[in-house]
Amino acid sequence: MDELKTEIPGEKELSIIRYLLNEIDEERAYNKAYREEYEKASTLAKEKNSFYWCFMDRKKFPHDPRNSIIKSNIKLVRRLLLKVEKEVK
């Protein structure tokens, strides 16, 4: 008896989309946490007559917020969804 092989249309693309959406969520959470830390650091810097980056934890926040990654991932998700839609039809 032969094995029944079923393939989900766009299965590979859907797993990539899940990964990209998770990355978007992580980046948005990072950006929100960065903004909150930035506000605290700015307030403290004004009190101490210094610069905000002196009071930022660079191990926790190694880079500035990156909205470009979010936008890039959204564009790629859109393209992949269109590809999956074509496969399903």
C-alpha atoms as an extended CHARMM CRD file, in Angstrom:
* protein
*
        89  EXT
         1         1  MET       CA              0.0000000000        0.0000000000        0.0000000000  PROA      1               0.0000000000
         2         2  ASP       CA              1.3550000000        3.3930000000       -0.9610000000  PROA      2               0.0000000000
         3         3  GLU       CA              1.7390000000        6.1440000000        1.5460000000  PROA      3               0.0000000000
         4         4  LEU       CA             -0.7110000000        8.9500000000        1.2380000000  PROA      4               0.0000000000
         5         5  LYS       CA              1.3000000000       12.1030000000        0.7030000000  PROA      5               0.0000000000
         6         6  THR       CA             -0.5560000000       15.2920000000        1.2820000000  PROA      6               0.0000000000
         7         7  GLU       CA              1.0750000000       18.6120000000        0.9560000000  PROA      7               0.0000000000
         8         8  ILE       CA             -0.3600000000       21.7510000000        2.4360000000  PROA      8               0.0000000000
         9         9  PRO       CA             -0.2370000000       24.5330000000       -0.1400000000  PROA      9               0.0000000000
        10        10  GLY       CA              2.1540000000       27.2160000000        1.0020000000  PROA      10              0.0000000000
        11        11  GLU       CA              3.2930000000       25.3260000000        4.1120000000  PROA      11              0.0000000000
        12        12  LYS       CA              6.8510000000       26.6210000000        3.8100000000  PROA      12              0.0000000000
        13        13  GLU       CA              5.6520000000       30.1670000000        3.2470000000  PROA      13              0.0000000000
        14        14  LEU       CA              3.2910000000       29.9890000000        6.2200000000  PROA      14              0.0000000000
        15        15  SER       CA              6.1210000000       28.9570000000        8.5410000000  PROA      15              0.0000000000
        16        16  ILE       CA              8.1990000000       31.8750000000        7.2680000000  PROA      16              0.0000000000
        17        17  ILE       CA              5.2310000000       34.2110000000        7.8390000000  PROA      17              0.0000000000
        18        18  ARG       CA              4.9130000000       32.9690000000       11.4430000000  PROA      18              0.0000000000
        19        19  TYR       CA              8.6060000000       33.6510000000       11.9920000000  PROA      19              0.0000000000
        20        20  LEU       CA              8.3320000000       37.1480000000       10.5190000000  PROA      20              0.0000000000
        21        21  LEU       CA              5.2700000000       37.9710000000       12.6230000000  PROA      21              0.0000000000
        22        22  ASN       CA              7.0850000000       36.8210000000       15.7680000000  PROA      22              0.0000000000
        23        23  GLU       CA             10.0370000000       39.0100000000       14.8290000000  PROA      23              0.0000000000
        24        24  ILE       CA              7.6770000000       41.9650000000       14.3440000000  PROA      24              0.0000000000
        25        25  ASP       CA              6.1900000000       41.3910000000       17.8060000000  PROA      25              0.0000000000
        26        26  GLU       CA              9.6460000000       41.1760000000       19.3810000000  PROA      26              0.0000000000
        27        27  GLU       CA             10.8190000000       44.3430000000       17.6510000000  PROA      27              0.0000000000
        28        28  ARG       CA              7.6910000000       46.2530000000       18.6700000000  PROA      28              0.0000000000
        29        29  ALA       CA              8.1670000000       45.1510000000       22.2980000000  PROA      29              0.0000000000
        30        30  TYR       CA             11.8340000000       46.2120000000       22.1370000000  PROA      30              0.0000000000
        31        31  ASN       CA             10.8970000000       49.6000000000       20.6930000000  PROA      31              0.0000000000
        32        32  LYS       CA              8.2920000000       50.1670000000       23.4140000000  PROA      32              0.0000000000
        33        33  ALA       CA             10.7110000000       49.1990000000       26.1920000000  PROA      33              0.0000000000
        34        34  TYR       CA             13.4060000000       51.4010000000       24.6180000000  PROA      34              0.0000000000
        35        35  ARG       CA             11.0770000000       54.4070000000       24.5190000000  PROA      35              0.0000000000
        36        36  GLU       CA             10.1630000000       53.9150000000       28.1850000000  PROA      36              0.0000000000
        37        37  GLU       CA             13.8290000000       53.6150000000       29.1850000000  PROA      37              0.0000000000
        38        38  TYR       CA             14.6760000000       56.6150000000       27.0120000000  PROA      38              0.0000000000
        39        39  GLU       CA             12.0820000000       58.7530000000       28.8210000000  PROA      39              0.0000000000
        40        40  LYS       CA             13.5310000000       57.7800000000       32.2100000000  PROA      40              0.0000000000
        41        41  ALA       CA             17.0850000000       58.4140000000       31.0190000000  PROA      41              0.0000000000
        42        42  SER       CA             16.1480000000       61.7820000000       29.5000000000  PROA      42              0.0000000000
        43        43  THR       CA             14.5180000000       62.9260000000       32.7330000000  PROA      43              0.0000000000
        44        44  LEU       CA             17.5200000000       61.8370000000       34.7420000000  PROA      44              0.0000000000
        45        45  ALA       CA             19.8980000000       63.4560000000       32.2650000000  PROA      45              0.0000000000
        46        46  LYS       CA             18.0750000000       66.7880000000       32.5710000000  PROA      46              0.0000000000
        47        47  GLU       CA             18.3180000000       66.6220000000       36.3520000000  PROA      47              0.0000000000
        48        48  LYS       CA             22.0340000000       65.8200000000       36.2230000000  PROA      48              0.0000000000
        49        49  ASN       CA             22.7480000000       68.1730000000       33.2930000000  PROA      49              0.0000000000
        50        50  SER       CA             24.0970000000       65.3020000000       31.2030000000  PROA      50              0.0000000000
        51        51  PHE       CA             23.2230000000       63.2080000000       28.1470000000  PROA      51              0.0000000000
        52        52  TYR       CA             20.4920000000       60.5700000000       28.0440000000  PROA      52              0.0000000000
        53        53  TRP       CA             22.7700000000       57.8300000000       26.6910000000  PROA      53              0.0000000000
        54        54  CYS       CA             24.8660000000       58.0220000000       29.8520000000  PROA      54              0.0000000000
        55        55  PHE       CA             21.8900000000       56.5600000000       31.7460000000  PROA      55              0.0000000000
        56        56  MET       CA             20.7880000000       53.9330000000       29.1900000000  PROA      56              0.0000000000
        57        57  ASP       CA             21.6100000000       50.2620000000       29.7690000000  PROA      57              0.0000000000
        58        58  ARG       CA             23.4780000000       49.4030000000       26.5540000000  PROA      58              0.0000000000
        59        59  LYS       CA             23.4870000000       45.6820000000       27.3400000000  PROA      59              0.0000000000
        60        60  LYS       CA             19.7030000000       45.6730000000       27.4730000000  PROA      60              0.0000000000
        61        61  PHE       CA             19.3160000000       48.1700000000       24.6070000000  PROA      61              0.0000000000
        62        62  PRO       CA             22.2670000000       47.6520000000       22.2180000000  PROA      62              0.0000000000
        63        63  HSD       CA             20.6660000000       49.5700000000       19.3650000000  PROA      63              0.0000000000
        64        64  ASP       CA             18.1350000000       52.3040000000       18.6900000000  PROA      64              0.0000000000
        65        65  PRO       CA             14.5700000000       51.3260000000       17.7600000000  PROA      65              0.0000000000
        66        66  ARG       CA             14.3770000000       49.8580000000       14.2720000000  PROA      66              0.0000000000
        67        67  ASN       CA             11.0520000000       50.4910000000       12.5830000000  PROA      67              0.0000000000
        68        68  SER       CA             12.6230000000       49.5840000000        9.2360000000  PROA      68              0.0000000000
        69        69  ILE       CA             12.7050000000       45.9070000000       10.2370000000  PROA      69              0.0000000000
        70        70  ILE       CA              9.0140000000       45.9970000000       11.0620000000  PROA      70              0.0000000000
        71        71  LYS       CA              8.1490000000       47.6280000000        7.7380000000  PROA      71              0.0000000000
        72        72  SER       CA             10.3830000000       45.2500000000        5.7960000000  PROA      72              0.0000000000
        73        73  ASN       CA              8.8520000000       42.1940000000        7.4560000000  PROA      73              0.0000000000
        74        74  ILE       CA              5.3350000000       43.4620000000        6.8050000000  PROA      74              0.0000000000
        75        75  LYS       CA              6.1320000000       43.8640000000        3.1100000000  PROA      75              0.0000000000
        76        76  LEU       CA              7.5880000000       40.3530000000        2.9500000000  PROA      76              0.0000000000
        77        77  VAL       CA              4.5710000000       38.8890000000        4.7710000000  PROA      77              0.0000000000
        78        78  ARG       CA              2.2930000000       40.5490000000        2.2250000000  PROA      78              0.0000000000
        79        79  ARG       CA              4.2770000000       39.0870000000       -0.6980000000  PROA      79              0.0000000000
        80        80  LEU       CA              4.2950000000       35.6270000000        0.8360000000  PROA      80              0.0000000000
        81        81  LEU       CA              0.5500000000       35.7520000000        1.4920000000  PROA      81              0.0000000000
        82        82  LEU       CA             -0.0500000000       36.6410000000       -2.1410000000  PROA      82              0.0000000000
        83        83  LYS       CA              2.1200000000       33.6750000000       -3.1710000000  PROA      83              0.0000000000
        84        84  VAL       CA              0.1580000000       31.3390000000       -0.8870000000  PROA      84              0.0000000000
        85        85  GLU       CA             -3.1160000000       32.6910000000       -2.2570000000  PROA      85              0.0000000000
        86        86  LYS       CA             -1.9920000000       31.8740000000       -5.8100000000  PROA      86              0.0000000000
        87        87  GLU       CA             -1.0110000000       28.3410000000       -4.7680000000  PROA      87              0.0000000000
        88        88  VAL       CA             -4.3910000000       27.7090000000       -3.1680000000  PROA      88              0.0000000000
        89        89  LYS       CA             -6.4020000000       28.7760000000       -6.2140000000  PROA      89              0.0000000000
